[in-house]
């Protein structure tokens, strides 16, 4: 089993370090190899996703990814910005299925900005299509506007598009995932306005015929954004496109109290995967030793489950995380009165100890 370790920028290095320590304590045989990515790679080689890093990621069974990005790269031309590294990895590895669970841990119910009764026991799985949509659609660029409200004016444009197979495969992923949960899927679209998402809705409905045991409903994205803060527990599996999934998954993450707790998995058709915390590189707290490593540690658990077929080890990590929360240990992002404030490394130490 080979794991490519790509810590990236900002808090990426600190949090990945803790996840690597936890993986190392499992008595499993992995080969782990580290490479630069994002801004760190740009500094080292002038490119956010160097050939060697991409090669390592492709050859590995799984990629453990930290985070990329820093304000200081915002002025670079788009192709050189750190974000291009994660987009390039998704595209080059064909990681079309992004799993973003939003789980509200019992111990953190009061950390949510919503009333405790709205989020207690929350367990949503957002499945975001990750290699299509307006993120990757061509053509895109800048030009002189040929028509519209201001013909002849300077304009920028992107293209929203989805092919049938892209929608079919992500719909199947969602229905299969629902089979292992409460057997309900909500497909989120904007079929009332966009051709792309009318087609999305039609194709998801067709695929659903193969899954008569699963209940499917459709919701417009604006309503979904509202329902997520009104009655989040009504959702179970949510499937949506790349852009809507980007936005809704951040919203869902915040319901749980801290985005610092949420792991994610991005899988391709052969179960090769990239595992990363749902949060970003948080340059404002980088290097201070206060970042929450739990999302990355939980991402390592997802990696064991989905790509490395080590379910038992995955549960060992997840139980250890619950244990440290029960012990009252909290990094600043999840701290509340009466709990014990700890730093990144102390939290890693505690998880290691709780592995038993
Ligand atoms: C995410 C991030 C990325 C995205 C950025 C960093 C390119 O926001 O993983 O949700 O938009 O997909
Ligand atoms: Mg995002």
Coordinates of C-alpha atoms and ligand atoms in Angstrom, one line a residue:
X1 CA 0.0 0.0 0.0
X2 CA 1.5 3.3 -1.1
X3 CA 0.3 6.6 0.3
X4 CA 1.4 9.9 -1.3
X5 CA 1.6 12.6 1.4
X6 CA 1.0 16.1 0.1
X7 CA 0.9 18.6 3.0
X8 CA 0.8 21.8 0.9
X9 CA 0.5 25.2 2.4
X10 CA -0.5 27.1 5.6
X11 CA -1.6 24.7 8.3
X12 CA -1.3 21.8 5.9
X13 CA 2.1 20.7 7.1
X14 CA 1.1 20.8 10.8
X15 CA -2.1 18.9 10.5
X16 CA -0.8 16.3 8.0
X17 CA 2.1 15.6 10.4
X18 CA -0.4 14.5 13.1
X19 CA -2.3 12.3 10.6
X20 CA 0.9 10.7 9.5
X21 CA 1.9 9.9 13.1
X22 CA -1.5 8.3 13.7
X23 CA -1.2 6.2 10.5
X24 CA 2.3 5.2 11.6
X25 CA 1.0 3.9 14.9
X26 CA -1.4 1.4 13.4
X27 CA 0.9 -1.6 12.8
X28 CA 0.0 -1.6 9.2
X29 CA 2.5 -1.8 6.4
X30 CA 2.4 1.4 4.3
X31 CA 4.9 3.1 2.2
X32 CA 4.5 6.8 2.6
X33 CA 6.2 9.3 0.4
X34 CA 5.9 13.1 0.7
X35 CA 6.0 15.7 -2.0
X36 CA 5.4 19.5 -2.4
X37 CA 2.1 20.8 -3.7
X38 CA 0.4 24.2 -4.0
X39 CA 2.2 27.4 -3.0
X40 CA 5.0 25.3 -1.5
X41 CA 5.6 23.7 -4.9
X42 CA 5.4 27.0 -6.6
X43 CA 8.2 28.3 -4.4
X44 CA 10.3 25.2 -5.0
X45 CA 9.8 24.7 -8.7
X46 CA 7.7 27.5 -10.1
X47 CA 4.6 25.3 -10.5
X48 CA 1.8 24.4 -8.1
X49 CA 1.6 20.8 -9.3
X50 CA 5.0 19.6 -10.5
X51 CA 5.3 16.5 -12.7
X52 CA 7.0 14.6 -9.9
X53 CA 4.1 15.3 -7.5
X54 CA 1.5 14.3 -10.0
X55 CA 3.4 11.1 -10.9
X56 CA 3.7 10.2 -7.2
X57 CA -0.1 10.8 -6.7
X58 CA -0.9 8.7 -9.8
X59 CA 1.2 5.8 -8.7
X60 CA -0.1 5.7 -5.1
X61 CA -3.1 3.8 -3.8
X62 CA -4.2 7.0 -2.0
X63 CA -3.2 10.6 -1.5
X64 CA -3.3 12.3 1.9
X65 CA -3.6 15.9 1.2
X66 CA -3.4 18.9 3.6
X67 CA -4.5 22.2 2.1
X68 CA -3.3 24.7 -0.5
X69 CA -3.5 28.5 -0.9
X70 CA -2.4 31.7 0.6
X71 CA -3.5 35.3 -0.1
X72 CA 0.0 36.1 -1.3
X73 CA -0.5 34.1 -4.4
X74 CA -3.7 35.8 -5.4
X75 CA -2.0 38.1 -7.9
X76 CA -0.3 35.2 -9.8
X77 CA -1.8 34.2 -13.2
X78 CA -4.4 31.6 -12.7
X79 CA -2.4 28.6 -13.9
X80 CA 0.3 29.2 -11.3
X81 CA -2.0 29.7 -8.3
X82 CA -2.0 27.0 -5.5
X83 CA -5.7 26.1 -6.1
X84 CA -4.7 24.7 -9.6
X85 CA -2.9 21.9 -7.8
X86 CA -6.0 20.4 -6.2
X87 CA -8.0 21.0 -9.4
X88 CA -5.3 19.4 -11.4
X89 CA -5.1 16.4 -9.1
X90 CA -8.9 15.9 -9.3
X91 CA -8.9 16.1 -13.1
X92 CA -5.7 14.0 -13.7
X93 CA -6.7 11.3 -11.3
X94 CA -10.4 11.3 -12.5
X95 CA -11.6 11.9 -8.9
X96 CA -15.2 12.6 -9.8
X97 CA -16.9 11.5 -6.6
X98 CA -16.4 13.8 -3.6
X99 CA -17.8 12.6 -0.3
X100 CA -18.2 15.4 2.3
X101 CA -19.9 14.1 5.4
X102 CA -21.3 16.7 7.8
X103 CA -21.5 15.1 11.2
X104 CA -22.3 16.9 14.4
X105 CA -20.5 15.2 17.2
X106 CA -22.5 14.9 20.4
X107 CA -19.7 16.6 22.3
X108 CA -19.7 19.6 20.0
X109 CA -23.5 20.3 19.6
X110 CA -23.1 23.6 21.4
X111 CA -20.3 24.8 19.1
X112 CA -22.8 25.1 16.2
X113 CA -24.2 28.5 15.3
X114 CA -27.6 26.9 15.1
X115 CA -29.8 25.9 18.1
X116 CA -28.6 22.6 19.6
X117 CA -31.9 20.9 18.9
X118 CA -31.6 21.6 15.2
X119 CA -28.1 20.0 14.9
X120 CA -28.0 17.4 17.6
X121 CA -27.3 14.0 15.9
X122 CA -26.9 15.6 12.5
X123 CA -25.4 13.2 9.9
X124 CA -25.5 14.4 6.3
X125 CA -23.5 13.1 3.4
X126 CA -22.9 15.5 0.6
X127 CA -21.8 13.9 -2.6
X128 CA -20.4 16.5 -4.9
X129 CA -19.5 15.8 -8.6
X130 CA -15.9 17.0 -8.8
X131 CA -14.5 16.9 -12.3
X132 CA -17.2 18.6 -14.4
X133 CA -19.5 21.6 -14.4
X134 CA -18.5 25.2 -14.6
X135 CA -15.2 24.4 -12.8
X136 CA -13.8 22.7 -15.9
X137 CA -16.2 23.6 -18.7
X138 CA -14.7 25.0 -21.9
X139 CA -14.8 27.5 -23.4
X140 CA -13.9 30.0 -20.8
X141 CA -11.9 33.2 -20.8
X142 CA -12.0 36.9 -21.5
X143 CA -13.2 38.5 -24.7
X144 CA -15.1 41.4 -26.2
X145 CA -18.8 40.7 -25.6
X146 CA -20.4 39.7 -28.8
X147 CA -24.0 40.3 -27.6
X148 CA -26.0 40.5 -24.3
X149 CA -26.5 43.7 -22.2
X150 CA -23.3 45.4 -23.3
X151 CA -22.2 44.3 -26.8
X152 CA -18.6 45.4 -27.4
X153 CA -17.7 45.6 -23.7
X154 CA -14.9 43.6 -22.1
X155 CA -16.3 40.4 -20.6
X156 CA -15.3 37.2 -18.8
X157 CA -17.2 33.9 -19.2
X158 CA -17.2 30.2 -18.0
X159 CA -19.2 27.3 -19.3
X160 CA -21.5 25.2 -17.3
X161 CA -21.9 21.7 -18.9
X162 CA -22.5 18.1 -17.9
X163 CA -22.5 15.0 -20.1
X164 CA -25.0 12.1 -19.5
X165 CA -22.2 9.7 -18.3
X166 CA -20.9 12.2 -15.8
X167 CA -24.3 12.6 -14.3
X168 CA -25.1 8.9 -14.4
X169 CA -22.0 7.8 -12.6
X170 CA -22.3 10.3 -9.8
X171 CA -26.0 9.5 -9.4
X172 CA -25.1 5.8 -9.0
X173 CA -22.5 6.7 -6.4
X174 CA -25.2 8.6 -4.5
X175 CA -27.8 5.8 -4.7
X176 CA -25.2 3.2 -3.7
X177 CA -24.1 5.3 -0.7
X178 CA -27.8 5.8 0.3
X179 CA -28.2 2.0 0.4
X180 CA -25.7 1.9 3.3
X181 CA -27.6 4.7 5.1
X182 CA -31.2 5.7 5.4
X183 CA -32.0 5.1 1.8
X184 CA -32.9 8.7 0.9
X185 CA -31.3 10.9 -1.7
X186 CA -31.9 14.6 -2.4
X187 CA -30.6 15.7 -5.8
X188 CA -30.0 19.4 -5.8
X189 CA -30.3 21.4 -9.1
X190 CA -31.4 24.6 -10.6
X191 CA -33.7 23.0 -13.2
X192 CA -36.0 26.0 -13.1
X193 CA -33.4 28.2 -14.8
X194 CA -30.5 26.2 -16.2
X195 CA -30.5 23.7 -19.1
X196 CA -27.5 21.9 -17.6
X197 CA -29.5 21.2 -14.4
X198 CA -32.7 20.3 -16.1
X199 CA -30.7 17.6 -17.8
X200 CA -29.1 16.7 -14.5
X201 CA -32.5 16.2 -12.9
X202 CA -33.8 14.2 -15.9
X203 CA -30.7 11.9 -15.9
X204 CA -30.8 11.4 -12.1
X205 CA -34.5 10.5 -12.4
X206 CA -33.7 7.9 -15.1
X207 CA -30.8 6.3 -13.1
X208 CA -33.1 6.2 -10.1
X209 CA -35.2 3.5 -11.9
X210 CA -32.4 1.1 -11.1
X211 CA -32.7 1.8 -7.4
X212 CA -36.4 1.3 -6.5
X213 CA -35.4 0.8 -2.8
X214 CA -34.1 4.3 -2.6
X215 CA -36.3 7.4 -2.1
X216 CA -35.4 10.3 -4.4
X217 CA -36.4 13.9 -4.2
X218 CA -35.3 17.0 -6.1
X219 CA -34.6 20.4 -4.6
X220 CA -33.6 23.7 -6.2
X221 CA -30.2 24.9 -4.8
X222 CA -31.6 28.1 -3.3
X223 CA -34.2 26.2 -1.4
X224 CA -31.5 23.6 -0.4
X225 CA -29.4 26.4 1.0
X226 CA -32.3 27.6 3.1
X227 CA -33.5 24.1 4.2
X228 CA -29.9 23.4 5.4
X229 CA -30.2 26.0 8.1
X230 CA -33.9 25.6 8.7
X231 CA -34.2 21.8 9.1
X232 CA -30.8 20.2 8.3
X233 CA -31.7 16.9 9.8
X234 CA -34.3 16.3 7.0
X235 CA -31.4 15.6 4.7
X236 CA -29.5 12.3 4.4
X237 CA -27.6 11.9 1.2
X238 CA -27.4 15.0 -1.0
X239 CA -26.0 14.7 -4.5
X240 CA -25.2 17.8 -6.6
X241 CA -22.9 19.3 -9.2
X242 CA -19.4 20.7 -8.6
X243 CA -20.3 24.3 -8.0
X244 CA -23.4 23.9 -5.9
X245 CA -21.6 21.1 -4.0
X246 CA -18.7 23.5 -3.2
X247 CA -21.1 26.0 -1.7
X248 CA -23.5 23.7 0.1
X249 CA -20.7 21.6 1.6
X250 CA -19.2 24.6 3.3
X251 CA -22.7 25.6 4.6
X252 CA -23.3 22.1 5.9
X253 CA -19.9 22.0 7.5
X254 CA -20.6 25.0 9.5
X255 CA -23.7 23.5 11.0
X256 CA -21.5 21.0 12.8
X257 CA -19.8 23.7 14.8
X258 CA -16.4 23.5 13.1
X259 CA -15.2 22.9 9.7
X260 CA -12.0 21.8 11.5
X261 CA -13.7 18.5 12.2
X262 CA -14.7 17.4 8.7
X263 CA -12.9 15.0 6.5
X264 CA -13.5 14.4 2.8
X265 CA -12.8 11.7 0.2
X266 CA -12.5 12.1 -3.5
X267 CA -12.6 8.9 -5.4
X268 CA -12.2 7.7 -9.0
X269 CA -13.7 4.7 -10.7
X270 CA -11.0 2.4 -9.4
X271 CA -11.3 3.5 -5.8
X272 CA -8.1 5.4 -5.9
X273 CA -8.7 8.4 -3.7
X274 CA -7.5 11.7 -2.4
X275 CA -8.3 12.4 1.2
X276 CA -8.3 15.9 2.6
X277 CA -9.8 18.0 5.4
X278 CA -12.8 20.0 4.2
X279 CA -11.2 23.2 5.5
X280 CA -8.6 25.2 3.8
X281 CA -5.0 26.3 4.5
X282 CA -5.9 29.0 7.1
X283 CA -2.8 31.1 6.5
X284 CA -3.9 33.4 9.4
X285 CA -3.1 30.6 12.0
X286 CA -0.4 28.8 10.1
X287 CA 2.7 27.9 12.1
X288 CA 1.2 28.7 15.4
X289 CA 0.5 25.2 16.4
X290 CA -3.2 25.8 17.1
X291 CA -4.9 24.2 14.0
X292 CA -7.3 21.4 14.6
X293 CA -5.8 18.2 13.1
X294 CA -8.9 16.1 13.6
X295 CA -10.3 16.6 10.1
X296 CA -7.1 15.4 8.6
X297 CA -6.9 12.5 11.0
X298 CA -10.5 11.6 10.1
X299 CA -9.6 11.9 6.4
X300 CA -6.9 9.3 7.0
X301 CA -9.6 7.1 8.5
X302 CA -11.7 7.5 5.3
X303 CA -8.6 6.6 3.3
X304 CA -8.2 3.4 5.2
X305 CA -11.9 2.6 4.6
X306 CA -12.3 3.5 1.0
X307 CA -9.0 3.0 -0.7
X308 CA -7.0 0.6 1.5
X309 CA -9.7 -1.8 2.7
X310 CA -8.7 -1.4 6.3
X311 CA -12.2 -0.9 7.9
X312 CA -11.0 -2.0 11.3
X313 CA -8.2 0.5 11.4
X314 CA -10.5 3.2 10.2
X315 CA -12.9 2.6 13.1
X316 CA -10.0 2.5 15.5
X317 CA -9.1 6.1 14.5
X318 CA -12.7 7.3 14.5
X319 CA -13.2 5.9 18.0
X320 CA -10.0 7.5 19.2
X321 CA -11.2 10.9 18.0
X322 CA -14.5 10.4 19.8
X323 CA -12.6 9.5 22.9
X324 CA -10.4 12.6 22.9
X325 CA -13.6 14.8 22.4
X326 CA -15.2 13.0 25.4
X327 CA -12.1 13.7 27.4
X328 CA -12.8 17.4 26.8
X329 CA -9.8 18.2 24.7
X330 CA -10.4 21.0 22.2
X331 CA -8.3 23.0 19.8
X332 CA -9.3 26.7 19.8
X333 CA -11.8 26.4 16.9
X334 CA -14.0 24.0 18.9
X335 CA -13.2 25.3 22.4
X336 CA -16.0 26.2 24.8
X337 CA -16.0 26.9 28.5
X338 CA -15.4 24.0 30.7
X339 CA -13.2 22.1 28.2
X340 CA -9.4 21.9 27.9
X341 CA -7.7 23.9 25.3
X342 CA -4.9 22.1 23.4
X343 CA -2.7 22.7 20.4
X344 CA -2.2 20.8 17.2
X345 CA 0.5 18.5 18.5
X346 CA -1.2 17.8 21.8
X347 CA -4.3 16.8 20.0
X348 CA -2.3 14.5 17.9
X349 CA -0.7 13.0 21.0
X350 CA -4.1 12.5 22.6
X351 CA -5.4 10.6 19.5
X352 CA -2.3 8.4 19.5
X353 CA -2.8 7.6 23.1
X354 CA -6.6 6.9 22.6
X355 CA -5.8 4.5 19.8
X356 CA -5.3 1.9 22.6
Ligands
LIG1 C1 -13.0 23.0 -2.0 C2 -12.2 24.2 -2.3 C3 -11.7 24.2 -3.7 C4 -12.9 24.1 -4.7 C5 -10.8 25.3 -4.1 C6 -9.6 25.4 -3.2 C7 -10.3 25.2 -5.6 O1 -13.1 25.3 -2.1 O2 -12.4 21.9 -2.1 O3 -14.2 23.0 -1.7 O4 -13.5 25.1 -5.0 O5 -13.3 23.0 -5.0
LIG2 MG1 -14.9 24.9 -1.2

